[in-house]
mmCIF file of C-alpha atoms in Angstrom:
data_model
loop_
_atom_site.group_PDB
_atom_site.id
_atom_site.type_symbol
_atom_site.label_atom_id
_atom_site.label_comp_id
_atom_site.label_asym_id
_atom_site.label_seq_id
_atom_site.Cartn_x
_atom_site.Cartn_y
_atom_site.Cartn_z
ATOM 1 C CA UNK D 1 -4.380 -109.864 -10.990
ATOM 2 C CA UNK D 2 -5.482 -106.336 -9.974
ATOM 3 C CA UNK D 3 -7.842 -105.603 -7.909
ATOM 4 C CA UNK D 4 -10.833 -103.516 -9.512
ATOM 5 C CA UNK D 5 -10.123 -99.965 -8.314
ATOM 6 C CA UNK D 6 -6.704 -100.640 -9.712
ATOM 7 C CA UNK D 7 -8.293 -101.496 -12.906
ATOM 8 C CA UNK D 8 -10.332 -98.050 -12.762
ATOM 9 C CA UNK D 9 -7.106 -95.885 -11.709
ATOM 10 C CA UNK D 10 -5.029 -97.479 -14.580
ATOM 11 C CA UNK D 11 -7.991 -96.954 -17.243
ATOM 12 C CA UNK D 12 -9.017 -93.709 -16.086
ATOM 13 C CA UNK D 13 -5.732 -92.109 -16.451
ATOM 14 C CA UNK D 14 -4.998 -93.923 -20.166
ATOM 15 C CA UNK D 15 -8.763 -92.801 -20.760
ATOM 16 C CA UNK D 16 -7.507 -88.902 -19.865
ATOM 17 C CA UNK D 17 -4.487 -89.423 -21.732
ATOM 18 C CA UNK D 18 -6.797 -90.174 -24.677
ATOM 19 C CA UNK D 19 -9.497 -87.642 -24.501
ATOM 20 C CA UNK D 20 -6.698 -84.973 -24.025
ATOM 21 C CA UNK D 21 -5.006 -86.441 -27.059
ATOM 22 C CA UNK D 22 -8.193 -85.864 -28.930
ATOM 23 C CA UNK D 23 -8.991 -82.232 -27.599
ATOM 24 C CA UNK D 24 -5.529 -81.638 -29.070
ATOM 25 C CA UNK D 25 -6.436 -82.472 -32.649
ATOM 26 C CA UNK D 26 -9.524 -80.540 -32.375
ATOM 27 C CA UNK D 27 -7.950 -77.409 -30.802
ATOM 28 C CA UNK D 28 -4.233 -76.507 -30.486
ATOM 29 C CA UNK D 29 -4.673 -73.913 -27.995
ATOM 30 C CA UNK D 30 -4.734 -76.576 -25.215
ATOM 31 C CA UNK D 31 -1.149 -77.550 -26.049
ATOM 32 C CA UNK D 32 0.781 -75.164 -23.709
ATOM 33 C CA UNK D 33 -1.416 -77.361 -20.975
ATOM 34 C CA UNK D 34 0.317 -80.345 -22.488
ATOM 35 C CA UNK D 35 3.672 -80.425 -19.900
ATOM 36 C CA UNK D 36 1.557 -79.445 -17.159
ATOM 37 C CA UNK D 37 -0.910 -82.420 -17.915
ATOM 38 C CA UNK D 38 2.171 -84.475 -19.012
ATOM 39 C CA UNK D 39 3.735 -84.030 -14.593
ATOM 40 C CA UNK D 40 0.578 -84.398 -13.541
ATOM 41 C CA UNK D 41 -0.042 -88.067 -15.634
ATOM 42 C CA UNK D 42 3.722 -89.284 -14.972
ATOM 43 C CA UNK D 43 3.645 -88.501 -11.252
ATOM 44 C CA UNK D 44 0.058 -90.183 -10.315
ATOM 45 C CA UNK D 45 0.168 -92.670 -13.086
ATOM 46 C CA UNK D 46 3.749 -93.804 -13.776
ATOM 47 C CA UNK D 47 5.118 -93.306 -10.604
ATOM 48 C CA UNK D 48 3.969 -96.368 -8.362
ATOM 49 C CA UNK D 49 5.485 -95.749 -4.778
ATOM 50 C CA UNK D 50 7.680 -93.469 -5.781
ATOM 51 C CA UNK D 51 9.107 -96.147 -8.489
ATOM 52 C CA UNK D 52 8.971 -95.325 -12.214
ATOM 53 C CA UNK D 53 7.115 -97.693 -13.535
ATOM 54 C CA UNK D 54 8.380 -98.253 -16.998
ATOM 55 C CA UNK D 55 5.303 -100.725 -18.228
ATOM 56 C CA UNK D 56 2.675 -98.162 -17.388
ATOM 57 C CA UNK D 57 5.145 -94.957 -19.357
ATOM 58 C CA UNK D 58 4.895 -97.336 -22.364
ATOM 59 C CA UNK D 59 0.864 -97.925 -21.941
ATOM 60 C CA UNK D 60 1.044 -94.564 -21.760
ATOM 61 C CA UNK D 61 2.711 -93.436 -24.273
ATOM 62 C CA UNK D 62 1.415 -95.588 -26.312
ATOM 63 C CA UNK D 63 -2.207 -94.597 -26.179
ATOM 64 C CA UNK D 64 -1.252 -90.729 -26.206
ATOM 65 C CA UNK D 65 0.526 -91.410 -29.773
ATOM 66 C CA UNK D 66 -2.287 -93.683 -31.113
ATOM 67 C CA UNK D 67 -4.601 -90.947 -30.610
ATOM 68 C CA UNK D 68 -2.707 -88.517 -31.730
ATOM 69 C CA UNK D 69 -1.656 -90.221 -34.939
ATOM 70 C CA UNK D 70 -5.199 -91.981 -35.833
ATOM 71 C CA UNK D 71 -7.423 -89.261 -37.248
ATOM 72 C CA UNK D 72 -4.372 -88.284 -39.770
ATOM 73 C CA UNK D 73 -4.372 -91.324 -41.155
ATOM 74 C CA UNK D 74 -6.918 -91.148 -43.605
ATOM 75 C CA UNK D 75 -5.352 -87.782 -44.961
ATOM 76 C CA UNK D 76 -1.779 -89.394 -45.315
ATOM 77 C CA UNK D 77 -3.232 -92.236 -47.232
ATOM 78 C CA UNK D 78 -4.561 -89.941 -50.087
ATOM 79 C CA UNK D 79 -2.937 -89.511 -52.936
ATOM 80 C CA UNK D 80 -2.084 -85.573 -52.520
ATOM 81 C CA UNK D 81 -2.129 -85.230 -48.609
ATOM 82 C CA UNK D 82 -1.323 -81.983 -48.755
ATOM 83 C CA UNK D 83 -4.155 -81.252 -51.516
ATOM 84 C CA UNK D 84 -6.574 -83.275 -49.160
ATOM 85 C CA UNK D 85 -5.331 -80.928 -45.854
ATOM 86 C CA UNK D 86 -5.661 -77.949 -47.605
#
């Protein structure tokens, strides 16, 4: 088990992962940020004494792409996506 602040730094990070995610699909112009944000993330959150941590790049990924991928969803499952975009 984790300690509590361990808790925090592990949800805080997947929480900024997620929020950034977000600000993405409401405004593109924050994607040249993305890389930037991306070193900052794998270096104080996947990096665990200097060791990649490959369980945390996972979490993290994984939560980056559901957020990304989760407000499309109800415009791919329309008949005419493309209509429903437009």
């Amino acid at each position: 088990n984790l300690p509590p602040k361990m808790w925090a730094f592990d949800l805080y990070h997947l929480a900024g992962a997620s929020l950034y995610a977000l600000l993405l699909n409401l405004k593109h112009l924050y994607l040249p940020l993305a890389p930037v944000y991306f070193c900052y993330l794998f270096g104080k959150y996947c990096l665990v004494q200097g060791k990649f941590a490959p369980k945390k790049f996972i979490a993290l990924a994984v939560v980056t792409a559901t957020t990304l991928v989760l407000p499309w969803v109800p415009f791919l499952l329309q008949d005419n996506p493309k209509a429903q975009i437009l």
